Coordinates of N, CA and C in Angstrom, one line a residue:
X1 N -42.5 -1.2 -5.3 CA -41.3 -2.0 -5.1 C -40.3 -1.8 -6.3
X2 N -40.6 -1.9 -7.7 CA -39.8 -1.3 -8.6 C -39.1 0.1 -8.8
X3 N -40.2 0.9 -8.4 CA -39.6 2.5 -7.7 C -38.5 2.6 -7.0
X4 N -39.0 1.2 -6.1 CA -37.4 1.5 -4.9 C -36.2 0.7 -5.2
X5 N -36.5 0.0 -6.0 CA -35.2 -1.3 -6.8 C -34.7 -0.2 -7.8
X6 N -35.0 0.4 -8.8 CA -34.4 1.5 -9.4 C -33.8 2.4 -9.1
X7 N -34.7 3.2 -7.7 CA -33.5 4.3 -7.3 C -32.3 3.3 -6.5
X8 N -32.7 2.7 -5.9 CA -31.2 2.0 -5.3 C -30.3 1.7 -6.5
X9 N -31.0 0.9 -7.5 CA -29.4 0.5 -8.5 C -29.1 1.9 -9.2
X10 N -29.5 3.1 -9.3 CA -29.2 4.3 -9.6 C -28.2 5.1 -8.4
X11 N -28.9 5.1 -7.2 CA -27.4 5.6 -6.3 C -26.2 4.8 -6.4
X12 N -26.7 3.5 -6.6 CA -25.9 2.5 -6.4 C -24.2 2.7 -7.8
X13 N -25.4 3.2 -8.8 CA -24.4 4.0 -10.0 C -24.0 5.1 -9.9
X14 N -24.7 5.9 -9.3 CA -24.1 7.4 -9.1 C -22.8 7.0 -8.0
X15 N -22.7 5.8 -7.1 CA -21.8 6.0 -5.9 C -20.2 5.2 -6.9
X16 N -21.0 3.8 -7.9 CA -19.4 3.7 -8.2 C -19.2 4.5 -9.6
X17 N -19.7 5.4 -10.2 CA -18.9 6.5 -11.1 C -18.2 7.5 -9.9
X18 N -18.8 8.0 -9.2 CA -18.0 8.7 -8.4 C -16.7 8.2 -7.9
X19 N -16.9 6.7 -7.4 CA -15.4 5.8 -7.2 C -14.5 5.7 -8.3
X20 N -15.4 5.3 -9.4 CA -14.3 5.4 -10.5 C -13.8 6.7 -11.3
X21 N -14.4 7.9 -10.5 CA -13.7 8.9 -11.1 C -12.5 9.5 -10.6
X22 N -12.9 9.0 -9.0 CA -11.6 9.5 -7.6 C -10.6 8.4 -8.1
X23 N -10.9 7.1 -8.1 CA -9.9 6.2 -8.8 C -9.0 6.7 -10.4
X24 N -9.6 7.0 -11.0 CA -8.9 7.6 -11.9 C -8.1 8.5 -12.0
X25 N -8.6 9.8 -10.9 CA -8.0 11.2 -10.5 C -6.5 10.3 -9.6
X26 N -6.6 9.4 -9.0 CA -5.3 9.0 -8.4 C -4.6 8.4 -9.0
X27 N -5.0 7.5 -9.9 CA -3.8 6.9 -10.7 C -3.1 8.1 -11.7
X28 N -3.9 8.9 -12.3 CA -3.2 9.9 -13.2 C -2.5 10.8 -11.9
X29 N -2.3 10.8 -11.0 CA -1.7 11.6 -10.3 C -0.8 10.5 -9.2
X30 N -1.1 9.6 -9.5 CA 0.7 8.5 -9.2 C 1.5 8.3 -9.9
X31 N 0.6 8.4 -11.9 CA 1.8 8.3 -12.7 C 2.8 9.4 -13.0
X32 N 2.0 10.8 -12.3 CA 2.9 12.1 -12.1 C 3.6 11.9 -11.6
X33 N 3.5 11.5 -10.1 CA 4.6 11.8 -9.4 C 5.4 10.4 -9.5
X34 N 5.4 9.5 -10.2 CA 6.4 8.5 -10.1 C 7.3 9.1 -11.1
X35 N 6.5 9.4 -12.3 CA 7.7 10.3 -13.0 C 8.4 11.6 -12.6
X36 N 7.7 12.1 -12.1 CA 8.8 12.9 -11.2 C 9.9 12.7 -10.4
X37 N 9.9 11.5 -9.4 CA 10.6 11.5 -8.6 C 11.0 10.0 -9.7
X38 N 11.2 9.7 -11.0 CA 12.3 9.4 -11.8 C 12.9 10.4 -12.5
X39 N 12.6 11.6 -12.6 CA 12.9 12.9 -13.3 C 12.7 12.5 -14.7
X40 N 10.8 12.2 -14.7 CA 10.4 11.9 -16.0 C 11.3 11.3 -17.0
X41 N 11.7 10.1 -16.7 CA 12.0 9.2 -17.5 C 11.1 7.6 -17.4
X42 N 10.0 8.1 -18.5 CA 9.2 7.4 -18.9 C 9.3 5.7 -19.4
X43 N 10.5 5.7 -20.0 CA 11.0 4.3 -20.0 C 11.2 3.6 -19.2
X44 N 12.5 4.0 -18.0 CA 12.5 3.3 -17.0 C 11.2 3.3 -16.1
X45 N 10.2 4.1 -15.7 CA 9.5 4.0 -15.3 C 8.1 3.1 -16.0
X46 N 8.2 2.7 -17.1 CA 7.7 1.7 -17.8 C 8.2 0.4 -17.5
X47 N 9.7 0.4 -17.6 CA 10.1 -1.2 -17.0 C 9.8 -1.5 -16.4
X48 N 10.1 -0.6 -14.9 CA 9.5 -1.1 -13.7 C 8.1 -1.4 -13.4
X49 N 7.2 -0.6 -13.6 CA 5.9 -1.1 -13.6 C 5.0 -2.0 -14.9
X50 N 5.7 -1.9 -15.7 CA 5.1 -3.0 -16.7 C 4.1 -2.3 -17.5
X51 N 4.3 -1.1 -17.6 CA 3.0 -0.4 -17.8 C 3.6 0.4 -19.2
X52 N 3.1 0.7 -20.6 CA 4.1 0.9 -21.6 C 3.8 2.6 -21.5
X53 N 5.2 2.9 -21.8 CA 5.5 4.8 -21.3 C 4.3 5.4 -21.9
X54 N 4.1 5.3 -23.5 CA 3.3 6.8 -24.0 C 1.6 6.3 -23.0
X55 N 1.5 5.1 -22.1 CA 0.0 5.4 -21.0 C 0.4 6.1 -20.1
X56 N 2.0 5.9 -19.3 CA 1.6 6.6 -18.0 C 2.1 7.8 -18.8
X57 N 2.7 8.6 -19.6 CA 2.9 9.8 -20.1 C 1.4 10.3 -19.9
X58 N 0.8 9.6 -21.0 CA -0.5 10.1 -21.0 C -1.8 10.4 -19.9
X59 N -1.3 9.3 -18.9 CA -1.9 9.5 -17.4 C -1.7 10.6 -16.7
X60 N -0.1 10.7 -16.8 CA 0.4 11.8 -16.1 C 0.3 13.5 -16.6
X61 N -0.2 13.4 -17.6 CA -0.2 15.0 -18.7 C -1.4 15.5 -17.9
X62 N -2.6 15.2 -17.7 CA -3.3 16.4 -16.9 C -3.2 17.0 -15.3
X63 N -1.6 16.2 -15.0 CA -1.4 16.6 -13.4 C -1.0 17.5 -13.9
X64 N -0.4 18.8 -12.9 CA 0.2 19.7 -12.9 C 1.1 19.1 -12.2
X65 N 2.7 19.9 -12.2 CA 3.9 19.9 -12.1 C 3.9 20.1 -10.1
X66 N 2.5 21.1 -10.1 CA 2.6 21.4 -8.6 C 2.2 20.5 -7.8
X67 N 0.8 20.2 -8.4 CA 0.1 18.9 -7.8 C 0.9 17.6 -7.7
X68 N 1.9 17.4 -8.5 CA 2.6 16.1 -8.3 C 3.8 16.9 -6.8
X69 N 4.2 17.7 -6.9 CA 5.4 17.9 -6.1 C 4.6 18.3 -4.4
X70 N 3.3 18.6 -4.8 CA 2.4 18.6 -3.5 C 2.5 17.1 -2.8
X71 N 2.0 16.2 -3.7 CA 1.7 14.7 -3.6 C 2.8 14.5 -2.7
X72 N 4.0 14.5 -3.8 CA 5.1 14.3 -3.1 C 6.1 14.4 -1.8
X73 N 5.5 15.9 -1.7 CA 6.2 16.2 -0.2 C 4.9 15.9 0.9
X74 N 3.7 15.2 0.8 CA 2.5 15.2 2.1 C 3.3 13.4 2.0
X75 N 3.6 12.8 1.0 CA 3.8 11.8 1.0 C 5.1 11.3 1.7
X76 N 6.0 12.2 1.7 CA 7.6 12.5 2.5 C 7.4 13.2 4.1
X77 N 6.4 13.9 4.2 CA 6.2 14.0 5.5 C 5.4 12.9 6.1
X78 N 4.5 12.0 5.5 CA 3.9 11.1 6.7 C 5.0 9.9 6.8
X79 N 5.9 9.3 5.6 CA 6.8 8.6 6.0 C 7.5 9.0 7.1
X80 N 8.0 10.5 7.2 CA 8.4 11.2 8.5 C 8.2 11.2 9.6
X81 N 7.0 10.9 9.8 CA 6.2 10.7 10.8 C 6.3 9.7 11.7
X82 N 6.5 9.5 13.0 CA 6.3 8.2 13.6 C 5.0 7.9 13.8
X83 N 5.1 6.4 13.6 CA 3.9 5.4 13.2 C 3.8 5.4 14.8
X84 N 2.2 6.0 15.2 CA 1.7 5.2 16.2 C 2.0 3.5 16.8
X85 N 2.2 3.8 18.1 CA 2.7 1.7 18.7 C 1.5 1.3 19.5
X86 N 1.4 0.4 19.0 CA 0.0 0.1 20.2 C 0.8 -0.7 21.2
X87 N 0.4 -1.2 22.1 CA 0.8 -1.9 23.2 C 0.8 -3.7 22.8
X88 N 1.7 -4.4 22.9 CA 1.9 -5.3 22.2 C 1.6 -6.7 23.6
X89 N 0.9 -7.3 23.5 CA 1.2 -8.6 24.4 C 2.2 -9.5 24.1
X90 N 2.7 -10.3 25.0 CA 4.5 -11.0 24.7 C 3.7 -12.5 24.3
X91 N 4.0 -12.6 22.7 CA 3.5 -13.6 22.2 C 4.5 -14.6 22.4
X92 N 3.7 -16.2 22.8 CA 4.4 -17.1 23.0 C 4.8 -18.1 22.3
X93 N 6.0 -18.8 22.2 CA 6.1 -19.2 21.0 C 5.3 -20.5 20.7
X94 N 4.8 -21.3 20.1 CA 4.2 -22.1 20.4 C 4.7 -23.8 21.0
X95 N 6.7 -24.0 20.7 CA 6.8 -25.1 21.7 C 6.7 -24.8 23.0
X96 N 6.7 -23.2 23.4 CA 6.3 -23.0 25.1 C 4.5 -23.3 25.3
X97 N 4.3 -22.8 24.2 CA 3.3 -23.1 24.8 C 2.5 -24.7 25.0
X98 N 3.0 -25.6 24.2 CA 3.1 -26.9 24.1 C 3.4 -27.2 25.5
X99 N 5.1 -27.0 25.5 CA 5.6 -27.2 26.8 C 4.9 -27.3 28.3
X100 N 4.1 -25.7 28.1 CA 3.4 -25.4 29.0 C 2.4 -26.2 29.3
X101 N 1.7 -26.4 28.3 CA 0.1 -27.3 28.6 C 0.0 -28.8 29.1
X102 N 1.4 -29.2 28.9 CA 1.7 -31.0 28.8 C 2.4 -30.6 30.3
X103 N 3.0 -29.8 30.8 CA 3.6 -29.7 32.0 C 5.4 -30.6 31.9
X104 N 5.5 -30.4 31.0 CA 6.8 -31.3 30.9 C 7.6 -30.1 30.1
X105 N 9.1 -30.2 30.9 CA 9.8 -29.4 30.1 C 10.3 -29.5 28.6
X106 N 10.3 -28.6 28.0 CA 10.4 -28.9 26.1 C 12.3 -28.8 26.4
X107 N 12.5 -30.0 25.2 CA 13.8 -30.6 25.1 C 14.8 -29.4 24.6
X108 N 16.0 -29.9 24.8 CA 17.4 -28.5 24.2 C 18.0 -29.3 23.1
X109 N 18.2 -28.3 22.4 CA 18.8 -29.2 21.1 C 20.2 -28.3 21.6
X110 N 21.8 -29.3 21.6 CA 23.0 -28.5 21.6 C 22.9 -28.3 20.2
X111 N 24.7 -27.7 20.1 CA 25.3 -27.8 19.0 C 25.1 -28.9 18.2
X112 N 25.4 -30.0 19.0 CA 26.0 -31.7 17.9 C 24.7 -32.0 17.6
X113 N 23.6 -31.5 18.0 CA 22.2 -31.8 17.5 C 21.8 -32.7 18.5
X114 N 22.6 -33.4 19.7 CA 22.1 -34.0 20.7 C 21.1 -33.8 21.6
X115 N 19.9 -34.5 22.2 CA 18.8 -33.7 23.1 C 19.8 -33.7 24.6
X116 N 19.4 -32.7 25.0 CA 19.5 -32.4 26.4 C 18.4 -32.5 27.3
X117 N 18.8 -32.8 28.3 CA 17.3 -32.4 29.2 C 17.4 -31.4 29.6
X118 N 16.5 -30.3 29.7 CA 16.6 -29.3 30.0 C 16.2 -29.2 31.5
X119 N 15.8 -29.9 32.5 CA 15.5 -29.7 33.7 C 16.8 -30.4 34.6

């Protein structure tokens, strides 16, 4: 039983180093290409994210110039892309549906804010 409680918390380590190394490989390769598409201006790109320049500099130094402009254009073509539609049912609003359940028609409000009957 300890045999098998060990190797599990051992895959269990081997599975989140491996997450936290894919995790890492992506942030240093967002802080590329955000600098990039600021034309590596580190500062501004520090204000906006809150994040102080010489980290994401330093995040961003083992991407390559290619790898970020790769990123960049797979990321420009799926925005391109039309988004799959699913088929939508006609949601009701809920005073119809109110309306509906009580069997009485739901009131009109005019302009002057007066009720109308609506039937």
């Amino acid at each position: 039983m300890a045999a098998a409680n060990a190797l599990t918390a051992r895959e269990a380590a081997v599975k989140a180093t491996k997450a936290k190394e894919e995790a890492d490989v992506m942030a240093r390769e967002a802080a590329a290409v955000v600098l990039r598409l600021f034309d590596n201006d580190a500062e501004l790109v520090s204000e906006l994210l809150g994040v102080p320049a010489e980290e994401l500099e330093r995040e961003a130094k083992p991407v390559t110039a290619a790898r970020a402009k790769e990123i960049i254009e797979a990321l420009r073509a799926r925005a391109e892309r039309p988004r799959p539609t699913r088929a939508r049912k006609p949601r009701t609003d809920a005073a119809d549906a109110a309306s509906s359940a009580s069997g009485n028609p739901a009131p009109v409000v005019t302009a002057d804010s007066s009720r109308a009957d609506a039937a």
